[in-house]
Amino acid sequence: MSQARDTSTRQQRSFPYELRSFPVRMVDGEVPGDIDHWMKAVSLGFYGNAPTPEIARRLVESQEVDGRVVTGAYLSDTEAPVGAWGVEYPVATYSYHRKTLNIGRGTLLPVHQITAVTVRPSHRRRGLLRAMMSSDLAQAKAAGLPIAALTASEATIYGRFGFGVATHECAIEVSVKGGIVFHNPAAAARGTVEVAEASTILQQHNEVFAQVHASRFGSIGRQDWYRLTASGQGNFESLDAVKNIRAALHYNAAGVVDGYVTYKPVTDPNRSAIEIVDLLAATEDAYLALWNFLGSLDLIDAITWAHAPEVDPLEWAMAAKRDYKRIQQEDLLWLRILDVPAALAARHYEGDGEITLHVGDPLGHASGVFRLMVDGGSATVTRLADTVEAELNLGVAELSSLYLGGVSAQTLLAAGRVQEYVPGPRRGWTRSCVPRTRPTASRTFSVPRSPSWSPP
């Protein structure tokens, strides 16, 4: 049945593998065999349970909504040893779907989102990841995608492919015994919060997320599967509904739902706590009001959340700031610019001026010398001859980290990752060419990271 789909061999190499890519979709109401084998290979890589036929069917239906395309690296011209997985199972996996990234002022930039990257341990250090990544990014650029994105399970893998950390997230614990006292109680009481069935989020998710995505700098498109995990209707290993999940909706002054939270109790004999499963808020009013609701829950000592934003308004809204504790911080979204002129011209700038950049790229997609000229906050980007002397020298990973303003050029300069050839007046403008407002890119504001399948 898999032969009925558009399957292609993308790259032949001198090692005994071939790369095959195919869209994720049902065929005659069934999960195709090669998709089933591919999903089992991913589960092996992420130490998850192999999906049951029912879960596999639901995954395929959901990923078809996203337009997911998967790649596998398969042994060719050889046979697997007796008793081992056969050659129908890929030894490496990779997939992508395409959404948009909010780069400020309501601009949604097309983005190539990479996920499900694995290499079987017995086939590592043979160039498989480089072959899949190089082929895929080349095709993404040829298709007109200016930027790629992922989340990384390991911090040292993707820098060599030109990806740079763009946003971070935090795990937090908020002490709420006796409720949350706000500096400005009125700011946390705007609109209305009402309890709802968790299953309601299945229908509310997409509409609320659309509001969030349009309004939040740093927001990136979510996979369809989030509707299920956010509402407790299933995950990548089970379709059993979470029985103790709860939900609340926020309504603005016009009665429109512009935010929600889902949460469940924490099993801890030493305290009474809840953990947030998902929280989406299109406005600051909705965000604080939902926290106000959570703080009003009876018999609760603490609230935990694994995906809070790096800069959180809640911390500064609370009168007792010390009751807000960061437990852990880690990188979240990694970006990789593919088309420098398209990416830099798409975003807004706080300062006017011009600067000449030399960008290095290990894969060649973004290499070159570029003049960035900004007038009225809008940019014109011109590619120059490679012999032109640049004022700033940096790699595409560094440029990608700068893109959303999660780090400043001055910090990268001090870290030795950027070289400035013309110090003085340019230095101040180099600082102003990066947005000073940090991206609110966390799961609060819609960065996708599936529980066990992504990098994002």
Tab-separated table of C-alpha atoms in Angstrom:
chain	number	residue	atom	x	y	z
A	1	MET	CA	0.000	0.000	0.000
A	2	SER	CA	2.919	2.368	0.634
A	3	GLN	CA	3.686	2.305	-3.077
A	4	ALA	CA	0.535	4.352	-3.657
A	5	ARG	CA	2.229	7.344	-2.039
A	6	ASP	CA	4.783	9.801	-3.315
A	7	THR	CA	8.020	8.205	-2.172
A	8	SER	CA	11.406	9.428	-3.353
A	9	THR	CA	15.063	8.714	-2.739
A	10	ARG	CA	16.590	12.069	-1.917
A	11	GLN	CA	20.288	11.444	-1.737
A	12	GLN	CA	22.713	8.691	-2.646
A	13	ARG	CA	25.931	8.464	-0.675
A	14	SER	CA	28.972	6.256	-0.648
A	15	PHE	CA	27.864	4.512	2.537
A	16	PRO	CA	25.259	1.709	2.539
A	17	TYR	CA	22.211	3.883	3.202
A	18	GLU	CA	19.563	5.635	1.195
A	19	LEU	CA	17.273	8.426	2.375
A	20	ARG	CA	13.573	8.019	1.656
A	21	SER	CA	10.988	10.703	2.323
A	22	PHE	CA	7.204	10.432	2.305
A	23	PRO	CA	4.234	12.397	3.633
A	24	VAL	CA	2.448	11.103	6.714
A	25	ARG	CA	-1.055	10.040	5.723
A	26	MET	CA	-3.473	7.159	5.930
A	27	VAL	CA	-3.898	4.862	2.923
A	28	ASP	CA	-7.235	3.094	2.503
A	29	GLY	CA	-8.013	3.846	6.142
A	30	GLU	CA	-4.877	2.105	7.418
A	31	VAL	CA	-1.447	3.173	8.672
A	32	PRO	CA	1.049	2.300	5.896
A	33	GLY	CA	3.729	-0.196	6.849
A	34	ASP	CA	6.651	2.150	6.280
A	35	ILE	CA	5.048	4.816	8.491
A	36	ASP	CA	4.496	2.207	11.214
A	37	HIS	CA	8.137	1.088	11.012
A	38	TRP	CA	9.306	4.708	11.034
A	39	MET	CA	7.270	5.502	14.186
A	40	LYS	CA	8.645	2.455	15.983
A	41	ALA	CA	12.169	3.599	15.136
A	42	VAL	CA	11.409	7.015	16.636
A	43	SER	CA	10.036	5.385	19.790
A	44	LEU	CA	13.267	3.416	20.084
A	45	GLY	CA	15.304	6.617	19.838
A	46	PHE	CA	13.296	8.459	22.498
A	47	TYR	CA	12.877	5.450	24.826
A	48	GLY	CA	9.108	5.460	24.431
A	49	ASN	CA	6.665	2.622	24.080
A	50	ALA	CA	6.047	1.471	20.522
A	51	PRO	CA	2.686	2.952	19.464
A	52	THR	CA	-0.241	0.566	19.459
A	53	PRO	CA	-2.256	0.328	16.221
A	54	GLU	CA	-4.874	2.661	17.694
A	55	ILE	CA	-2.316	5.262	18.761
A	56	ALA	CA	-0.453	4.967	15.464
A	57	ARG	CA	-3.705	5.643	13.589
A	58	ARG	CA	-4.440	8.723	15.709
A	59	LEU	CA	-0.871	9.988	15.316
A	60	VAL	CA	-1.001	9.661	11.560
A	61	GLU	CA	-4.364	11.440	11.382
A	62	SER	CA	-3.019	14.282	13.529
A	63	GLN	CA	0.283	14.594	11.681
A	64	GLU	CA	-1.539	14.607	8.357
A	65	VAL	CA	-3.280	17.772	9.567
A	66	ASP	CA	0.163	19.297	10.122
A	67	GLY	CA	1.410	18.267	6.687
A	68	ARG	CA	4.193	16.215	8.294
A	69	VAL	CA	6.847	14.773	5.976
A	70	VAL	CA	9.166	12.104	7.354
A	71	THR	CA	12.573	10.849	6.282
A	72	GLY	CA	14.245	7.562	7.101
A	73	ALA	CA	17.757	6.339	6.433
A	74	TYR	CA	17.576	2.716	5.295
A	75	LEU	CA	20.217	0.069	4.768
A	76	SER	CA	20.573	-0.646	1.069
A	77	ASP	CA	22.219	-3.527	-0.798
A	78	THR	CA	22.578	-5.496	2.436
A	79	GLU	CA	20.626	-7.625	4.851
A	80	ALA	CA	20.152	-7.254	8.574
A	81	PRO	CA	21.765	-9.895	10.818
A	82	VAL	CA	19.543	-12.803	11.792
A	83	GLY	CA	17.198	-11.814	14.621
A	84	ALA	CA	17.776	-8.051	14.259
A	85	TRP	CA	15.286	-5.522	12.977
A	86	GLY	CA	14.911	-5.872	9.232
A	87	VAL	CA	15.934	-3.350	6.612
A	88	GLU	CA	12.338	-2.073	6.481
A	89	TYR	CA	13.078	-0.238	9.761
A	90	PRO	CA	15.051	2.993	9.319
A	91	VAL	CA	18.332	3.275	11.196
A	92	ALA	CA	17.827	7.048	11.459
A	93	THR	CA	14.722	9.237	11.438
A	94	TYR	CA	13.912	12.863	10.709
A	95	SER	CA	10.743	14.810	9.957
A	96	TYR	CA	9.430	18.302	9.375
A	97	HIS	CA	6.262	20.317	9.098
A	98	ARG	CA	5.854	23.964	8.218
A	99	LYS	CA	4.152	26.604	10.338
A	100	THR	CA	4.856	30.275	11.121
A	101	LEU	CA	6.922	32.232	13.655
A	102	ASN	CA	5.766	35.558	15.110
A	103	ILE	CA	8.764	37.890	14.652
A	104	GLY	CA	7.050	40.985	16.039
A	105	ARG	CA	4.401	43.515	15.097
A	106	GLY	CA	2.085	40.753	13.942
A	107	THR	CA	4.464	39.490	11.248
A	108	LEU	CA	4.214	35.715	10.859
A	109	LEU	CA	7.312	34.374	9.096
A	110	PRO	CA	7.124	30.937	7.414
A	111	VAL	CA	9.274	28.489	9.366
A	112	HIS	CA	10.548	24.969	8.676
A	113	GLN	CA	10.005	23.001	11.904
A	114	ILE	CA	12.197	19.931	12.422
A	115	THR	CA	11.351	17.118	14.807
A	116	ALA	CA	11.775	13.379	15.560
A	117	VAL	CA	15.528	13.274	14.859
A	118	THR	CA	17.109	9.965	15.898
A	119	VAL	CA	20.052	7.791	14.894
A	120	ARG	CA	20.226	4.161	16.014
A	121	PRO	CA	23.242	3.723	18.362
A	122	SER	CA	24.750	0.996	16.196
A	123	HIS	CA	24.844	3.349	13.186
A	124	ARG	CA	26.206	6.544	14.711
A	125	ARG	CA	29.244	8.504	13.527
A	126	ARG	CA	28.638	7.510	9.935
A	127	GLY	CA	27.375	10.840	8.652
A	128	LEU	CA	23.655	9.974	8.803
A	129	LEU	CA	22.532	13.067	10.685
A	130	ARG	CA	24.606	15.328	8.439
A	131	ALA	CA	23.160	13.648	5.335
A	132	MET	CA	19.562	14.068	6.505
A	133	MET	CA	20.049	17.607	7.814
A	134	SER	CA	21.997	18.838	4.774
A	135	SER	CA	19.498	17.427	2.307
A	136	ASP	CA	16.462	18.699	4.195
A	137	LEU	CA	17.738	22.233	4.811
A	138	ALA	CA	18.796	22.572	1.171
A	139	GLN	CA	15.290	21.629	0.059
A	140	ALA	CA	13.712	23.971	2.610
A	141	LYS	CA	15.742	26.904	1.317
A	142	ALA	CA	14.948	25.980	-2.296
A	143	ALA	CA	11.263	26.002	-1.342
A	144	GLY	CA	11.598	29.591	-0.093
A	145	LEU	CA	11.652	28.968	3.674
A	146	PRO	CA	13.815	31.701	5.259
A	147	ILE	CA	14.341	30.013	8.627
A	148	ALA	CA	14.267	26.598	10.322
A	149	ALA	CA	13.505	25.745	13.951
A	150	LEU	CA	13.742	22.866	16.408
A	151	THR	CA	14.078	22.041	20.085
A	152	ALA	CA	17.104	20.025	21.117
A	153	SER	CA	17.265	17.078	23.482
A	154	GLU	CA	21.045	17.579	23.668
A	155	ALA	CA	22.749	20.949	23.705
A	156	THR	CA	25.838	20.227	21.586
A	157	ILE	CA	24.383	18.571	18.489
A	158	TYR	CA	22.844	21.305	16.361
A	159	GLY	CA	25.271	24.206	16.622
A	160	ARG	CA	27.487	22.586	13.996
A	161	PHE	CA	24.550	22.741	11.577
A	162	GLY	CA	24.082	26.477	12.113
A	163	PHE	CA	21.335	26.435	14.757
A	164	GLY	CA	21.508	28.904	17.630
A	165	VAL	CA	19.546	29.117	20.872
A	166	ALA	CA	16.828	31.747	20.484
A	167	THR	CA	14.556	31.342	23.530
A	168	HIS	CA	14.554	29.729	26.969
A	169	GLU	CA	11.939	28.356	29.333
A	170	CYS	CA	11.844	27.822	33.085
A	171	ALA	CA	10.428	25.279	35.487
A	172	ILE	CA	8.838	27.182	38.363
A	173	GLU	CA	7.145	26.577	41.688
A	174	VAL	CA	4.781	29.174	43.116
A	175	SER	CA	3.775	29.074	46.759
A	176	VAL	CA	0.050	29.809	46.936
A	177	LYS	CA	-0.891	28.820	50.478
A	178	GLY	CA	-3.457	31.437	51.397
A	179	GLY	CA	-3.714	32.569	47.765
A	180	ILE	CA	-1.655	34.890	45.599
A	181	VAL	CA	-1.502	38.496	46.757
A	182	PHE	CA	-0.996	40.870	43.818
A	183	HIS	CA	0.598	44.314	43.880
A	184	ASN	CA	-2.330	45.490	41.766
A	185	PRO	CA	-5.318	43.207	42.495
A	186	ALA	CA	-7.407	44.920	39.813
A	187	ALA	CA	-4.904	43.865	37.130
A	188	ALA	CA	-5.491	40.224	38.038
A	189	ALA	CA	-9.279	40.502	38.110
A	190	ARG	CA	-10.097	41.672	34.598
A	191	GLY	CA	-12.517	39.572	32.641
A	192	THR	CA	-14.047	36.377	34.003
A	193	VAL	CA	-12.641	32.922	34.728
A	194	GLU	CA	-14.968	29.923	34.780
A	195	VAL	CA	-14.423	26.193	35.276
A	196	ALA	CA	-14.940	24.015	32.191
A	197	GLU	CA	-14.709	20.387	31.210
A	198	ALA	CA	-11.152	19.570	30.109
A	199	SER	CA	-12.535	18.031	26.931
A	200	THR	CA	-13.761	21.525	25.953
A	201	ILE	CA	-10.155	22.469	25.197
A	202	LEU	CA	-10.266	20.186	22.168
A	203	GLN	CA	-12.654	22.682	20.569
A	204	GLN	CA	-11.255	25.868	22.161
A	205	HIS	CA	-7.561	25.244	21.567
A	206	ASN	CA	-7.180	26.304	17.946
A	207	GLU	CA	-9.191	29.509	18.298
A	208	VAL	CA	-7.356	30.574	21.458
A	209	PHE	CA	-3.997	29.659	20.007
A	210	ALA	CA	-4.709	31.715	16.872
A	211	GLN	CA	-5.184	34.770	19.112
A	212	VAL	CA	-1.994	34.001	21.027
A	213	HIS	CA	0.040	33.363	17.906
A	214	ALA	CA	-1.036	36.605	16.250
A	215	SER	CA	-0.256	38.733	19.305
A	216	ARG	CA	2.818	37.174	20.925
A	217	PHE	CA	6.335	37.919	19.747
A	218	GLY	CA	8.249	34.631	19.607
A	219	SER	CA	5.197	32.396	19.249
A	220	ILE	CA	5.650	29.476	16.876
A	221	GLY	CA	3.018	27.257	15.276
A	222	ARG	CA	1.772	24.295	17.298
A	223	GLN	CA	1.312	20.725	16.188
A	224	ASP	CA	-2.259	19.445	16.041
A	225	TRP	CA	-1.450	16.889	18.739
A	226	TYR	CA	-1.326	19.659	21.353
A	227	ARG	CA	-5.108	19.728	21.422
A	228	LEU	CA	-5.108	16.216	22.858
A	229	THR	CA	-2.299	16.629	25.366
A	230	ALA	CA	-3.579	20.021	26.559
A	231	SER	CA	-7.047	18.611	27.216
A	232	GLY	CA	-5.827	15.369	28.787
A	233	GLN	CA	-7.295	13.275	25.991
A	234	GLY	CA	-4.132	11.323	25.272
A	235	ASN	CA	-0.400	11.412	24.654
A	236	PHE	CA	2.147	9.692	22.454
A	237	GLU	CA	1.907	6.455	24.411
A	238	SER	CA	-1.741	6.281	25.475
A	239	LEU	CA	-5.143	7.478	24.334
A	240	ASP	CA	-6.631	7.017	27.793
A	241	ALA	CA	-8.085	10.274	29.072
A	242	VAL	CA	-6.482	11.745	32.194
A	243	LYS	CA	-9.263	11.405	34.744
A	244	ASN	CA	-8.121	14.078	37.201
A	245	ILE	CA	-7.347	16.901	34.763
A	246	ARG	CA	-9.230	20.168	35.295
A	247	ALA	CA	-9.726	23.231	33.087
A	248	ALA	CA	-10.704	26.886	33.331
A	249	LEU	CA	-11.467	29.435	30.607
A	250	HIS	CA	-10.878	33.183	30.643
A	251	TYR	CA	-13.486	35.431	29.005
A	252	ASN	CA	-12.665	39.029	28.089
A	253	ALA	CA	-15.072	41.968	28.514
A	254	ALA	CA	-16.831	41.021	25.279
A	255	GLY	CA	-17.377	37.453	26.491
A	256	VAL	CA	-14.816	35.965	24.091
A	257	VAL	CA	-12.534	33.165	25.319
A	258	ASP	CA	-8.980	34.499	25.115
A	259	GLY	CA	-7.181	32.086	27.420
A	260	TYR	CA	-7.346	28.808	29.270
A	261	VAL	CA	-5.459	26.664	31.746
A	262	THR	CA	-5.529	22.915	32.318
A	263	TYR	CA	-4.028	21.416	35.465
A	264	LYS	CA	-3.926	18.281	37.594
A	265	PRO	CA	-2.949	17.322	41.161
A	266	VAL	CA	0.613	16.317	42.000
A	267	THR	CA	1.115	13.031	43.836
A	268	ASP	CA	3.188	14.121	46.829
A	269	PRO	CA	2.490	12.890	50.379
A	270	ASN	CA	4.332	15.870	51.877
A	271	ARG	CA	2.256	18.650	50.361
A	272	SER	CA	-0.837	19.485	48.354
A	273	ALA	CA	0.134	20.788	44.926
A	274	ILE	CA	-1.067	21.019	41.350
A	275	GLU	CA	0.883	21.145	38.105
A	276	ILE	CA	-0.091	23.121	35.042
A	277	VAL	CA	-0.563	20.943	31.969
A	278	ASP	CA	-1.069	23.799	29.496
A	279	LEU	CA	-1.686	27.517	29.721
A	280	LEU	CA	-2.495	29.812	26.799
A	281	ALA	CA	-3.214	33.496	27.266
A	282	ALA	CA	-3.659	35.971	24.424
A	283	THR	CA	-3.483	39.001	26.728
A	284	GLU	CA	-1.785	40.022	29.955
A	285	ASP	CA	-5.237	40.349	31.534
A	286	ALA	CA	-6.023	36.714	30.744
A	287	TYR	CA	-2.624	35.540	31.976
A	288	LEU	CA	-2.846	37.179	35.405
A	289	ALA	CA	-6.529	36.317	35.819
A	290	LEU	CA	-5.843	32.633	35.186
A	291	TRP	CA	-3.077	32.689	37.786
A	292	ASN	CA	-5.403	34.487	40.185
A	293	PHE	CA	-7.890	31.639	39.689
A	294	LEU	CA	-5.214	28.992	40.321
A	295	GLY	CA	-4.117	30.775	43.466
A	296	SER	CA	-7.685	30.730	44.779
A	297	LEU	CA	-7.979	26.918	44.681
A	298	ASP	CA	-8.666	25.482	48.131
A	299	LEU	CA	-6.241	23.182	49.962
A	300	ILE	CA	-3.358	23.896	47.585
A	301	ASP	CA	0.101	24.816	48.870
A	302	ALA	CA	2.015	25.141	45.591
A	303	ILE	CA	1.657	25.267	41.823
A	304	THR	CA	4.348	23.866	39.544
A	305	TRP	CA	4.855	24.562	35.874
A	306	ALA	CA	7.593	23.092	33.712
A	307	HIS	CA	7.221	25.555	30.830
A	308	ALA	CA	7.066	29.097	32.195
A	309	PRO	CA	8.519	32.030	30.221
A	310	GLU	CA	12.004	33.219	31.041
A	311	VAL	CA	10.681	36.692	31.864
A	312	ASP	CA	7.388	36.120	33.641
A	313	PRO	CA	4.949	38.962	34.478
A	314	LEU	CA	3.594	36.840	37.335
A	315	GLU	CA	6.852	37.117	39.266
A	316	TRP	CA	6.601	40.902	39.279
A	317	ALA	CA	2.841	40.958	39.830
A	318	MET	CA	3.134	39.042	43.115
A	319	ALA	CA	3.520	41.039	46.319
A	320	ALA	CA	5.623	38.221	47.804
A	321	LYS	CA	8.156	37.853	44.994
A	322	ARG	CA	10.133	35.254	46.932
A	323	ASP	CA	7.153	32.885	46.661
A	324	TYR	CA	8.012	32.592	42.964
A	325	LYS	CA	10.921	30.177	42.532
A	326	ARG	CA	12.742	29.122	39.392
A	327	ILE	CA	13.652	25.469	39.727
A	328	GLN	CA	15.378	25.061	36.370
A	329	GLN	CA	16.092	26.982	33.185
A	330	GLU	CA	17.025	25.513	29.826
A	331	ASP	CA	17.158	26.414	26.159
A	332	LEU	CA	13.944	25.883	24.237
A	333	LEU	CA	13.699	27.127	20.652
A	334	TRP	CA	16.703	26.869	18.320
A	335	LEU	CA	16.591	28.851	15.076
A	336	ARG	CA	18.584	28.466	11.879
A	337	ILE	CA	18.518	31.230	9.258
A	338	LEU	CA	18.544	29.849	5.718
A	339	ASP	CA	18.052	33.061	3.723
A	340	VAL	CA	19.776	36.070	5.314
A	341	PRO	CA	18.204	38.827	3.163
A	342	ALA	CA	14.688	37.408	3.531
A	343	ALA	CA	14.968	36.809	7.281
A	344	LEU	CA	16.582	40.144	8.197
A	345	ALA	CA	14.313	42.206	5.931
A	346	ALA	CA	11.178	40.624	7.422
A	347	ARG	CA	11.589	41.905	10.978
A	348	HIS	CA	11.370	45.351	12.587
A	349	TYR	CA	14.306	47.234	14.107
A	350	GLU	CA	14.437	49.747	16.926
A	351	GLY	CA	17.297	51.802	15.538
A	352	ASP	CA	18.077	53.180	12.099
A	353	GLY	CA	21.450	52.966	10.409
A	354	GLU	CA	23.518	50.538	8.395
A	355	ILE	CA	26.110	47.874	9.003
A	356	THR	CA	27.998	45.340	6.891
A	357	LEU	CA	27.951	41.759	8.142
A	358	HIS	CA	30.069	38.777	7.224
A	359	VAL	CA	28.102	35.597	7.949
A	360	GLY	CA	29.775	32.201	8.041
A	361	ASP	CA	27.728	29.049	7.478
A	362	PRO	CA	29.082	25.478	7.723
A	363	LEU	CA	26.489	24.319	5.171
A	364	GLY	CA	26.759	27.354	2.891
A	365	HIS	CA	23.095	28.411	2.881
A	366	ALA	CA	23.626	31.751	4.620
A	367	SER	CA	27.276	32.466	3.876
A	368	GLY	CA	28.250	35.832	2.485
A	369	VAL	CA	28.715	39.531	3.073
A	370	PHE	CA	25.518	41.560	3.549
A	371	ARG	CA	24.744	45.235	4.032
A	372	LEU	CA	21.844	45.800	6.420
A	373	MET	CA	20.291	49.262	6.035
A	374	VAL	CA	17.447	50.313	8.353
A	375	ASP	CA	15.237	53.345	7.829
A	376	GLY	CA	12.165	53.929	9.948
A	377	GLY	CA	12.556	50.489	11.497
A	378	SER	CA	12.325	48.691	8.141
A	379	ALA	CA	15.326	46.967	6.613
A	380	THR	CA	16.837	46.581	3.180
A	381	VAL	CA	19.397	43.796	2.894
A	382	THR	CA	21.867	43.610	0.007
A	383	ARG	CA	24.309	40.819	-0.741
A	384	LEU	CA	27.781	42.191	-1.482
A	385	ALA	CA	30.891	40.718	-3.053
A	386	ASP	CA	32.792	38.424	-0.724
A	387	THR	CA	35.813	40.737	-1.033
A	388	VAL	CA	33.990	43.643	0.663
A	389	GLU	CA	35.347	44.349	4.143
A	390	ALA	CA	32.720	43.696	6.820
A	391	GLU	CA	32.251	45.572	10.075
A	392	LEU	CA	30.865	42.609	11.987
A	393	ASN	CA	31.854	38.962	11.613
A	394	LEU	CA	29.640	36.197	12.989
A	395	GLY	CA	28.378	32.715	12.275
A	396	VAL	CA	24.852	31.867	11.187
A	397	ALA	CA	24.241	30.252	14.613
A	398	GLU	CA	25.072	33.561	16.311
A	399	LEU	CA	22.928	35.530	13.866
A	400	SER	CA	20.061	33.116	14.510
A	401	SER	CA	20.407	33.583	18.283
A	402	LEU	CA	20.281	37.352	17.789
A	403	TYR	CA	17.225	37.184	15.555
A	404	LEU	CA	14.533	37.324	18.271
A	405	GLY	CA	16.610	39.368	20.697
A	406	GLY	CA	17.090	36.568	23.218
A	407	VAL	CA	20.741	37.658	23.487
A	408	SER	CA	22.451	40.912	22.541
A	409	ALA	CA	25.274	41.382	20.060
A	410	GLN	CA	27.275	42.956	22.900
A	411	THR	CA	26.992	39.776	24.955
A	412	LEU	CA	28.120	37.600	22.040
A	413	LEU	CA	30.960	40.044	21.407
A	414	ALA	CA	32.074	39.700	25.034
A	415	ALA	CA	31.760	35.910	24.729
A	416	GLY	CA	34.121	35.884	21.748
A	417	ARG	CA	31.469	34.598	19.370
A	418	VAL	CA	31.200	37.827	17.354
A	419	GLN	CA	34.081	39.914	16.025
A	420	GLU	CA	33.608	43.640	15.517
A	421	TYR	CA	36.068	45.100	13.037
A	422	VAL	CA	34.922	48.732	13.306
A	423	PRO	CA	34.528	49.703	16.994
A	424	GLY	CA	33.177	53.049	18.101
A	425	PRO	CA	29.950	54.606	16.772
A	426	ARG	CA	28.874	51.349	15.113
A	427	ARG	CA	28.936	49.557	18.434
A	428	GLY	CA	25.923	51.438	19.758
A	429	TRP	CA	23.938	50.755	16.609
A	430	THR	CA	24.922	47.093	16.698
A	431	ARG	CA	23.138	46.962	20.021
A	432	SER	CA	20.052	48.756	18.697
A	433	CYS	CA	19.652	46.472	15.697
A	434	VAL	CA	18.406	43.716	18.017
A	435	PRO	CA	14.922	43.983	19.567
A	436	ARG	CA	15.159	44.880	23.249
A	437	THR	CA	11.943	43.161	24.177
A	438	ARG	CA	12.572	39.506	24.949
A	439	PRO	CA	10.440	37.028	23.044
A	440	THR	CA	7.690	35.472	25.138
A	441	ALA	CA	8.419	32.147	23.514
A	442	SER	CA	7.505	29.480	25.980
A	443	ARG	CA	4.725	26.966	26.054
A	444	THR	CA	2.690	29.705	27.708
A	445	PHE	CA	2.793	31.490	24.444
A	446	SER	CA	2.820	28.489	22.160
A	447	VAL	CA	6.281	27.106	21.445
A	448	PRO	CA	5.773	23.503	20.387
A	449	ARG	CA	7.600	20.680	21.990
A	450	SER	CA	5.886	17.331	22.056
A	451	PRO	CA	6.365	15.349	25.267
A	452	SER	CA	8.487	12.552	23.876
A	453	TRP	CA	8.916	13.048	20.149
A	454	SER	CA	10.519	16.390	19.551
A	455	PRO	CA	13.338	17.897	18.975
A	456	PRO	CA	10.860	21.121	18.608
